[in-house]
Short mmCIF file of C-alpha atoms and ligand atoms in Angstrom, two decimals:
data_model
loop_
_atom_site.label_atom_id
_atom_site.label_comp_id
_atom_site.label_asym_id
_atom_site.label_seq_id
_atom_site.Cartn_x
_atom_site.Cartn_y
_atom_site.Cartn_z
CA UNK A 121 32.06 -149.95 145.28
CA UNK A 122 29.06 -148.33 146.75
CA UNK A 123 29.69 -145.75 148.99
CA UNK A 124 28.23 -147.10 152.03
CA UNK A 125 30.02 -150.12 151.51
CA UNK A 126 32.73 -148.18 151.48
CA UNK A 127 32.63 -146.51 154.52
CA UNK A 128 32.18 -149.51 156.27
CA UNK A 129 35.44 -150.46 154.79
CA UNK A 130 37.78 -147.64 155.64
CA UNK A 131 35.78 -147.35 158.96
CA UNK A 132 36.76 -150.30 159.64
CA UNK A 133 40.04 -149.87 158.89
CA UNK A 134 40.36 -147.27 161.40
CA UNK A 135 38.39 -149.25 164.11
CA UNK A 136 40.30 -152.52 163.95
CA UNK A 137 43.87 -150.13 164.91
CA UNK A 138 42.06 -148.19 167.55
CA UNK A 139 41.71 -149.14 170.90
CA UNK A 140 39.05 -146.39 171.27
CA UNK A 141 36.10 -145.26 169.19
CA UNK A 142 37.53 -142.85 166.25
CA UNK A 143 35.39 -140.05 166.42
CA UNK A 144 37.08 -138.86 163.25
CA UNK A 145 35.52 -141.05 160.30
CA UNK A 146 36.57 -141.29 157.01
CA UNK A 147 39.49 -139.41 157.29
CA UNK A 148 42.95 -140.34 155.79
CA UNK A 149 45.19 -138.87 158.46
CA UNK A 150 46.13 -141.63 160.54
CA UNK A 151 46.04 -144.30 157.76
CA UNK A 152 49.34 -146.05 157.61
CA UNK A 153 50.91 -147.04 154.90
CA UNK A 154 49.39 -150.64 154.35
CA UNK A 155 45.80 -149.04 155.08
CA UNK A 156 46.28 -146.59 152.61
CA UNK A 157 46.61 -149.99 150.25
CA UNK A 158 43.79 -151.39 151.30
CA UNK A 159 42.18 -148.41 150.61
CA UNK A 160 43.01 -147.87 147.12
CA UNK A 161 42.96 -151.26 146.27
CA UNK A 162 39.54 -151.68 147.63
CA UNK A 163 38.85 -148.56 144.87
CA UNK A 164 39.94 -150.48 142.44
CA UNK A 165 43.01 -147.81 142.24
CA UNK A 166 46.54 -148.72 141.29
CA UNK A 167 48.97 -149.31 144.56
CA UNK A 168 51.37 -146.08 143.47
CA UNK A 169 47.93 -143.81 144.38
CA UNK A 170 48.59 -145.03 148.14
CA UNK A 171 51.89 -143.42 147.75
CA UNK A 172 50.18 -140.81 146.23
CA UNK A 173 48.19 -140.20 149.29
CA UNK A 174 51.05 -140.59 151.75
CA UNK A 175 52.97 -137.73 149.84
CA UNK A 176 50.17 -135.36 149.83
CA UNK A 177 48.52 -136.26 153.38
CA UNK A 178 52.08 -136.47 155.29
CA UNK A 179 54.45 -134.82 153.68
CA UNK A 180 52.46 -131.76 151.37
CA UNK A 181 50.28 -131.86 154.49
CA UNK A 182 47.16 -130.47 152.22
CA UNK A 183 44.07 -129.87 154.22
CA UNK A 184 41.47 -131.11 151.26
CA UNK A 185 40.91 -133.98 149.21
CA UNK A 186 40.93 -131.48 146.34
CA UNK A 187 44.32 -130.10 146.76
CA UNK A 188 45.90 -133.92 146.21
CA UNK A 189 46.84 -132.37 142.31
CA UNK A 190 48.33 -135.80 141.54
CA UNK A 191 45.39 -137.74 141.80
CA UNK A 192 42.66 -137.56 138.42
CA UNK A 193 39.97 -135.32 139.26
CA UNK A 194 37.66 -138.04 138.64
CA UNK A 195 39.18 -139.83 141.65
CA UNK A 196 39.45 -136.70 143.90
CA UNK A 197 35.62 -136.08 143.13
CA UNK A 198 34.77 -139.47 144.00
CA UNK A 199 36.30 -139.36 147.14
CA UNK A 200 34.84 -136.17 147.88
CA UNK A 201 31.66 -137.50 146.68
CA UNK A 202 32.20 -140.15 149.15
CA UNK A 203 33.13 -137.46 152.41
CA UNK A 204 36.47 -138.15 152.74
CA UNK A 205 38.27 -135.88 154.32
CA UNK A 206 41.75 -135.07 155.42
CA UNK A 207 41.08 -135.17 159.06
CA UNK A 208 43.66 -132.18 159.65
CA UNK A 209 43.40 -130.41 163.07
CA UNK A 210 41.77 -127.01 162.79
CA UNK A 211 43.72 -124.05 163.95
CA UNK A 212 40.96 -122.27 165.95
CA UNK A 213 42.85 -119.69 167.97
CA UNK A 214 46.49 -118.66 168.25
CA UNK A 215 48.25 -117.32 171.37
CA UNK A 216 51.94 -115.42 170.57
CA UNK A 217 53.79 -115.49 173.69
CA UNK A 218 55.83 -112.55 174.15
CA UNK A 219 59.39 -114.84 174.25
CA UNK A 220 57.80 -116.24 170.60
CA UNK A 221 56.03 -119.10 171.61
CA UNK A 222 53.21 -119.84 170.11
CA UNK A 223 49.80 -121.45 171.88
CA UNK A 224 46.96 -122.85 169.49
CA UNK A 225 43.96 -124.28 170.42
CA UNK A 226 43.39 -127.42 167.42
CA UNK A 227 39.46 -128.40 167.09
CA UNK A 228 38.34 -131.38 166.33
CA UNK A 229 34.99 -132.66 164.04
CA UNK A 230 33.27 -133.31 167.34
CA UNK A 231 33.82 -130.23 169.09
CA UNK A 232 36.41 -131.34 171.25
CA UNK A 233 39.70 -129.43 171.56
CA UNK A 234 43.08 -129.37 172.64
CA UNK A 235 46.24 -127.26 172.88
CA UNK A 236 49.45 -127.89 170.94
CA UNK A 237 52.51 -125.69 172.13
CA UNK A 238 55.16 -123.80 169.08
CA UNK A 239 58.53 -123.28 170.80
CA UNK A 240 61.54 -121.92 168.90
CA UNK A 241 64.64 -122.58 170.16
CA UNK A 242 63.44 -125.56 172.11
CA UNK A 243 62.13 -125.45 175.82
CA UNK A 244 65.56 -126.36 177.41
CA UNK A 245 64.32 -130.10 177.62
CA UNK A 246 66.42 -131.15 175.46
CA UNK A 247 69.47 -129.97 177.23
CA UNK A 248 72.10 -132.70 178.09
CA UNK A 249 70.74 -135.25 175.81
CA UNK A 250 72.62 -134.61 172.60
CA UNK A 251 69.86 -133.08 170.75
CA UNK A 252 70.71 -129.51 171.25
CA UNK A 253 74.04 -130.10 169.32
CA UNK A 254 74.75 -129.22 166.18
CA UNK A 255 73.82 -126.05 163.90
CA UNK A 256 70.78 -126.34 161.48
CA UNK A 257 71.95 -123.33 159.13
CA UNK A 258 68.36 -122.75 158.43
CA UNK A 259 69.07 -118.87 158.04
CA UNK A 260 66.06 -118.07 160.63
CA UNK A 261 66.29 -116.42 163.85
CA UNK A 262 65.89 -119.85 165.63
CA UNK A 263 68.39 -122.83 165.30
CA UNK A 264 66.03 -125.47 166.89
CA UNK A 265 62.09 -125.69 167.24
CA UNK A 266 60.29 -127.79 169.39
CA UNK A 267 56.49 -128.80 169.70
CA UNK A 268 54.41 -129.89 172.54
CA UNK A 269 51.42 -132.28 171.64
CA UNK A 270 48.66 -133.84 173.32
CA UNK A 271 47.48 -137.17 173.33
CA UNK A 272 44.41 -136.59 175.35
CA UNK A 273 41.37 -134.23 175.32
CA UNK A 274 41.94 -133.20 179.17
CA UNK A 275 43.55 -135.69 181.58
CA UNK A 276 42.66 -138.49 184.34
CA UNK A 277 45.52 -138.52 186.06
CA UNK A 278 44.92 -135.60 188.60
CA UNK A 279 48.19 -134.01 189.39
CA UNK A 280 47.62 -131.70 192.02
CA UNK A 281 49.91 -129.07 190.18
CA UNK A 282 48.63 -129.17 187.12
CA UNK A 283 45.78 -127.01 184.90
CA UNK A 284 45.28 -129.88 182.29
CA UNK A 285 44.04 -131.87 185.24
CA UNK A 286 41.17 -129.97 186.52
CA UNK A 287 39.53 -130.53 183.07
CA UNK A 288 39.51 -134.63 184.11
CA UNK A 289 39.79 -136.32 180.65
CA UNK A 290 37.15 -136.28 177.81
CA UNK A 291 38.91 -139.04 175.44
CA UNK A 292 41.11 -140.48 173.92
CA UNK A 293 43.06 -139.06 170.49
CA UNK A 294 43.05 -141.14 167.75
CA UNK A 295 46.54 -141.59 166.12
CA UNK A 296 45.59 -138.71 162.89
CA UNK A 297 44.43 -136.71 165.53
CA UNK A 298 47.98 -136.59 167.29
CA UNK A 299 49.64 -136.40 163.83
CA UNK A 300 47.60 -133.98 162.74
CA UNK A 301 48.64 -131.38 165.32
CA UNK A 302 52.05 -131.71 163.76
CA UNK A 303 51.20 -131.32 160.93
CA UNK A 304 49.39 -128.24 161.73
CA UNK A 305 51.91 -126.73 163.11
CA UNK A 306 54.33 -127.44 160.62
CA UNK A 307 52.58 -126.16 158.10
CA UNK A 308 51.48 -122.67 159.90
CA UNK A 309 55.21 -122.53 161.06
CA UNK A 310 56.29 -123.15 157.05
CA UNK A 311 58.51 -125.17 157.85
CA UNK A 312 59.67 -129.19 157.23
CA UNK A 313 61.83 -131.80 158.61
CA UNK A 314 64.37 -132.99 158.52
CA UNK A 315 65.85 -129.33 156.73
CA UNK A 316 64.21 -127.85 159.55
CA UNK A 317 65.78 -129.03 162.80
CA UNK A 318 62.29 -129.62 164.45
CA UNK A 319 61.98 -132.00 168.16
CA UNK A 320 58.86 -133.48 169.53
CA UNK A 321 57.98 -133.88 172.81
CA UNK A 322 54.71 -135.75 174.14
CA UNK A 323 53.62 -133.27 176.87
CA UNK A 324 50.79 -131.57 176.34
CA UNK A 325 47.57 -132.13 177.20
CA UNK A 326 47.22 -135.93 178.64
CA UNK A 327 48.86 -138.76 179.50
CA UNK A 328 50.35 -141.08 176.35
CA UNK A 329 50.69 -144.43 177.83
CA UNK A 330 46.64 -144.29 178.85
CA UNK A 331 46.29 -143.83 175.28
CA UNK A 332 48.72 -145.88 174.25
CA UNK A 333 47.95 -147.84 171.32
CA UNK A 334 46.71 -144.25 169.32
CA UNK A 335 50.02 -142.66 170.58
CA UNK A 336 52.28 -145.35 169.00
CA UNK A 337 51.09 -145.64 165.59
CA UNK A 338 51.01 -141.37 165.72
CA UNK A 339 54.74 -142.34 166.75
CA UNK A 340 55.39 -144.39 163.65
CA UNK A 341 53.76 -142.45 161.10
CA UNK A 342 55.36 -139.27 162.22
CA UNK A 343 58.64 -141.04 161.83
CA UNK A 344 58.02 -143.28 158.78
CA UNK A 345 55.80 -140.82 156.89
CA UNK A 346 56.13 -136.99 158.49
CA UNK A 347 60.14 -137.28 158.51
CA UNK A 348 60.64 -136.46 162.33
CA UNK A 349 63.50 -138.48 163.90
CA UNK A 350 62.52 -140.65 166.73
CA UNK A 351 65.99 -139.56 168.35
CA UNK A 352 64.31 -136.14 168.49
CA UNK A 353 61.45 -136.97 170.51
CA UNK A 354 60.81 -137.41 174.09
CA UNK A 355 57.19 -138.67 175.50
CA UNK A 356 56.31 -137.78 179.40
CA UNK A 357 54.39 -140.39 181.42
CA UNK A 358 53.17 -139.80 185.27
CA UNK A 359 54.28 -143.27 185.37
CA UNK A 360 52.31 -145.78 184.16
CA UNK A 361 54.79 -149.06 185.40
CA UNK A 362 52.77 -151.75 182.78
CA UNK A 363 53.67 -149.37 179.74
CA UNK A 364 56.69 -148.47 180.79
CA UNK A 365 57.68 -152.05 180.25
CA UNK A 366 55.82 -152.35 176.60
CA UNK A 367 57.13 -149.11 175.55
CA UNK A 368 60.93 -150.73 176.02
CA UNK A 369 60.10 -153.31 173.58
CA UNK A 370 58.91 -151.22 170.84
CA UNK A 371 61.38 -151.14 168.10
CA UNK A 372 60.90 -147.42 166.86
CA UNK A 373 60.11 -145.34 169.79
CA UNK A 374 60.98 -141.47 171.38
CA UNK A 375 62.94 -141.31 174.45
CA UNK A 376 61.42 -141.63 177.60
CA UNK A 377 60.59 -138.84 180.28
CA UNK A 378 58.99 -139.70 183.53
CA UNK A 379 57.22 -137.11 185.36
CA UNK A 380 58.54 -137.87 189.30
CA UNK A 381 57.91 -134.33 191.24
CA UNK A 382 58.59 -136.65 194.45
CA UNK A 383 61.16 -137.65 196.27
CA UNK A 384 59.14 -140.45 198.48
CA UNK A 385 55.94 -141.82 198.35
CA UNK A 386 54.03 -140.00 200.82
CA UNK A 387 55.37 -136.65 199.20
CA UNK A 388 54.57 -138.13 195.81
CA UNK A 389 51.04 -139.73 196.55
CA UNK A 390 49.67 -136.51 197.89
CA UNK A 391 51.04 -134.78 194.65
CA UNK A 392 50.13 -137.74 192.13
CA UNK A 393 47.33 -139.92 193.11
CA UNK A 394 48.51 -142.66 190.59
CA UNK A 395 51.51 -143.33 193.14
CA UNK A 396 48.89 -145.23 195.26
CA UNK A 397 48.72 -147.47 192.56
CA UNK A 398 52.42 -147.61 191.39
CA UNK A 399 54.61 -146.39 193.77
CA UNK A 400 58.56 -145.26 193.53
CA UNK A 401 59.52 -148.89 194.37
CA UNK A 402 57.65 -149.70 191.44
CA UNK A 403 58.36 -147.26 189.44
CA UNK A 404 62.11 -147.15 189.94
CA UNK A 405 62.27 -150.36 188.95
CA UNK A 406 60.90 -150.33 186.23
CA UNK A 407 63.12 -147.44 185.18
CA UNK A 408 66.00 -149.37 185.86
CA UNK A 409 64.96 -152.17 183.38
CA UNK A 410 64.00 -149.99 180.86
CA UNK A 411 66.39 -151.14 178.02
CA UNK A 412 68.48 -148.03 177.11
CA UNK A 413 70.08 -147.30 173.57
CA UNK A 414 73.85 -146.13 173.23
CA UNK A 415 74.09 -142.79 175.02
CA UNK A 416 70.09 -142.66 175.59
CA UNK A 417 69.51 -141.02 179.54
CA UNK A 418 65.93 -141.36 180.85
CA UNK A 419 65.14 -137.88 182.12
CA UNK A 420 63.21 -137.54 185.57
CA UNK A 421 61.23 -134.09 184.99
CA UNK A 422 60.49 -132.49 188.82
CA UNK A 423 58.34 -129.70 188.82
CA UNK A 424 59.29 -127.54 192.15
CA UNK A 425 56.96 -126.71 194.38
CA UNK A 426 57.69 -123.73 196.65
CA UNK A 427 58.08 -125.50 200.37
CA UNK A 428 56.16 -128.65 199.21
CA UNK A 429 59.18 -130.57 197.13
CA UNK A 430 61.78 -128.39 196.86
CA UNK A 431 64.36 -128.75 200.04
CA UNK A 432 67.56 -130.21 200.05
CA UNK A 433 66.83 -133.14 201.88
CA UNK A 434 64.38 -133.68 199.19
CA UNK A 435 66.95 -133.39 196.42
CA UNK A 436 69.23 -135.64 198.24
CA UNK A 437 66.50 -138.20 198.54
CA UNK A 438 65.83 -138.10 194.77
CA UNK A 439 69.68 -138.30 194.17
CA UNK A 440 69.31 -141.74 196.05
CA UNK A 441 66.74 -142.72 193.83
CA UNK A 442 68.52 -142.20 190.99
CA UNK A 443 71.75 -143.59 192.19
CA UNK A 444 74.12 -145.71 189.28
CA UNK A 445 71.11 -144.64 186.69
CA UNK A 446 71.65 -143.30 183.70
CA UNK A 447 69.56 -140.39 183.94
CA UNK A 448 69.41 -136.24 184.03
CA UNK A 449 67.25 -134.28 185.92
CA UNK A 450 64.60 -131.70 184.62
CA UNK A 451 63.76 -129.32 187.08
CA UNK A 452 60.82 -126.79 186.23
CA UNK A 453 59.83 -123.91 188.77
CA UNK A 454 55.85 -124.32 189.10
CA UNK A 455 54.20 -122.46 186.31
CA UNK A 456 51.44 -120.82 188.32
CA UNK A 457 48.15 -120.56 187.09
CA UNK A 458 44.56 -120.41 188.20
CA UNK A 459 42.64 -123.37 190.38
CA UNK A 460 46.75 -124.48 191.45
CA UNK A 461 47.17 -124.45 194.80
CA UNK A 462 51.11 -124.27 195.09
CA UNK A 463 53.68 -121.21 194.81
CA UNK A 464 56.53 -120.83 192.30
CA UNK A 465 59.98 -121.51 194.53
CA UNK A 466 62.68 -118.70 194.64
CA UNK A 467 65.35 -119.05 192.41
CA UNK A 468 68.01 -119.62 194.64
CA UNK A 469 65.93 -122.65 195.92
CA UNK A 470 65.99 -123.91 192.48
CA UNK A 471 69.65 -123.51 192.27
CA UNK A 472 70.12 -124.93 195.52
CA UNK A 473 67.88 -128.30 195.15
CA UNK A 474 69.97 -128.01 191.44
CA UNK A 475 73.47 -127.79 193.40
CA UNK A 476 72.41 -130.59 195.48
CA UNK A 477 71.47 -133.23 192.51
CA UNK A 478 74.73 -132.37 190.84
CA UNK A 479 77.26 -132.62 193.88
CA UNK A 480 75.85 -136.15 194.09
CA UNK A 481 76.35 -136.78 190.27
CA UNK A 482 73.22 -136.14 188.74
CA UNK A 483 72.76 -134.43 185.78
CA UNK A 484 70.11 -131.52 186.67
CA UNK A 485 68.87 -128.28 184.38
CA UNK A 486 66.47 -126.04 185.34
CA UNK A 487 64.09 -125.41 182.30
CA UNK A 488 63.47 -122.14 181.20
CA UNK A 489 59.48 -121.61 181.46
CA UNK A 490 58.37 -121.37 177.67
CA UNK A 491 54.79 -118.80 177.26
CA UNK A 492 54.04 -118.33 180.95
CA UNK A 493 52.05 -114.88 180.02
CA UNK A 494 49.83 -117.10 177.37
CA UNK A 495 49.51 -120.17 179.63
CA UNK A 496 51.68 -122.42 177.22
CA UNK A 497 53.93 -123.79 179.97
CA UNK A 498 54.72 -126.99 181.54
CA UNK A 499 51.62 -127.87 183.46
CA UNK A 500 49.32 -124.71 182.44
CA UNK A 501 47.58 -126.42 179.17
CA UNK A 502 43.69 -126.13 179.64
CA UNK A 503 41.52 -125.61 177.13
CA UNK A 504 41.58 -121.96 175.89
CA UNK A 505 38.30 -120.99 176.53
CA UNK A 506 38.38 -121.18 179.57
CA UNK A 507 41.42 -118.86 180.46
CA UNK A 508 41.02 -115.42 180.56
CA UNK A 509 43.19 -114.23 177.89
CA UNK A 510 43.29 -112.55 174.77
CA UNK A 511 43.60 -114.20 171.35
CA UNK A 512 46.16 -112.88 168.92
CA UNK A 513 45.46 -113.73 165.27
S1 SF4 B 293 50.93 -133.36 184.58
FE1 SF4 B 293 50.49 -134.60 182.74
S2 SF4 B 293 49.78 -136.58 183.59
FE2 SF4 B 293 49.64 -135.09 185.27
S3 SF4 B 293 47.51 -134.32 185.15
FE3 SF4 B 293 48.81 -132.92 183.95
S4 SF4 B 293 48.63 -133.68 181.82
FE4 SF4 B 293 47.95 -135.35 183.20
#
């Protein structure tokens, strides 16, 4: 085959499974495994090089065409020859957070960038959902790992507490794009799951369900190709009602978080402009359909906003809304940064709107605040360069 005819062909491979334009051309990361047939077939390959490819791209996460050692060099060249690339995010800076997490700013081929977050031991998320349990015996200082990715360079959805926010949103990911922070990470980390006890969450930069076509087949090949268990990973949403609905009916999915910071509408439209268009009546409801698996909670994530949020008459209003659910509470002290209007509440009024939720029967936890001095925290993602800070190598 030519090799403009070819890049028409795995082009259009990517195009016809992207809802947006894939900035990223001719790249495998993001091919699934049936593409990745295509592919080779349309080279005239054997099928085993597909599985070839899914090894080396997924699992040996290599970062060029050249480093695939099980392919013949005449292929590899010809594919180079071709420029075909990996498509792996680029580790442009690193932030190291004083508690050990770890900040990186991932470029992509057209400039754009966005932040995925490194967090051993977890960022308390997970607590109450079953994930925490159990003991990895993976001889390092950490037991569990978990990493923040975004699905979005910057974010429409204006939350009036958060950094990402203020950027307003650039585009879309594609679905190699969100894989490829993973594997990015994974591989600077050294280390693999499933040995490595490693959860996902999708927070970062973004909302998923805007993107939500991209986000799902990133969903599927980390768990299909990658090795990451769906049971170990949680995606965020502001609240996006028609998704929450679709996302119930996809067969392999992460468990759902929804973002609610309110506990009525006026509170919650002034804090999250989206409630104008789907409110907590809305909302709720559609949390209440949402078809739960055996021992699955949905978690209701509440950032606390000194004076704004975070009284007890508030708490008790969001213990009504979660009334008969099955559902914990994640409650997250603002992490301050610059261009955010709001103060970081007291800790005794964290305990206190905590106390409140679980004298009514609510699970609640208070997350610990993961790379506050680097601006890694719920809510502080921005792009890098524009924070004041200094880069550690
Ligand atoms: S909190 Fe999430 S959904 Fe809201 S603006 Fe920030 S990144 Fe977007």
């Amino acid at each position: 085959m030519l090799r403009a005819e070819w890049e028409v062909s795995i082009r259009g491979m990517v195009s016809s499974v992207s809802v947006m334009t894939d900035p990223a051309q001719n790249v495998l990361l993001g091919l699934n495994q049936a593409e990745l047939h295509a592919l080779v077939d349309d080279l005239g390959e054997p099928s085993y090089r597909a599985s070839q490819l899914l090894e080396a791209v997924y699992r040996q996460r290599v970062e060029s065409v050249d480093q695939i050692l099980t392919l013949p060099q005449q292929l590899r060249s010809k594919l180079t020859g071709m420029g075909v690339s990996i498509g792996v995010a680029k580790i442009e800076k690193r932030f190291v957070s004083q508690d050990g997490t770890v900040r990186y700013l991932m470029g992509f081929s057209d400039g754009q960038s966005v932040e995925t977050v490194w967090m051993p031991e977890g960022d308390g998320g997970e607590t109450g959902d079953g994930s925490e349990v159990g003991e990895s015996g993976n001889g390092r200082a950490w037991d569990r790992a978990t990493i923040c990715i975004s699905s979005q360079v910057g974010c429409a959805v204006d939350c009036q507490f958060c950094l990402t926010a203020l950027l307003g949103v650039k585009r879309n990911l594609t679905a190699g794009e969100i894989v490829g922070q993973v594997c990015a990470v994974l591989k600077d980390q050294k280390v693999s799951p499933p040995q490595d006890r490693i959860n996902l969450v999708f927070m970062g930069m973004g909302e998923p369900f805007l993107n939500y076509d991209n986000f799902m087949k990133a969903v599927r090949l980390l768990v299909e190709e990658v090795g990451l268990a769906e049971s170990r990973m949680t995606v965020s949403t502001a609240g996006i009602v028609s998704r929450i609905h679709d996302f119930g009916l996809e067969a392999v999915r992460p468990k759902l978080a929804i973002s609610l910071n309110a506990s009525n509408d006026e509170m919650r439209t002034r804090l999250m402009p989206l409630n104008r268009k789907w409110n907590l009546e809305k909302l709720m409801a559609a949390a209440r359909e949402f078809p739960l698996r055996n021992r699955e909670r949905i978690t209701f994530e509440y950032v606390l906003l000194n004076g704004v949020n975070d009284s007890k008459e508030a708490a008790n209003e969001v213990s009504e809304l979660l009334r008969g659910m099955r559902a914990k509470v994640n409650l997250i002290a603002l992490n301050p940064g610059p261009g955010i209007q709001f103060a970081t509440p007291a800790e005794d009024r964290v305990a206190a709107f905590q106390q409140v939720l679980i004298r009514a029967g609510v699970p609640a936890y208070v997350r610990r605040p993961r790379g506050r001095d680097i601006f890694a925290a719920c809510g502080q993602l921005k792009r890098t360069v524009e924070i004041a800070t200094a880069p550690v190598p």
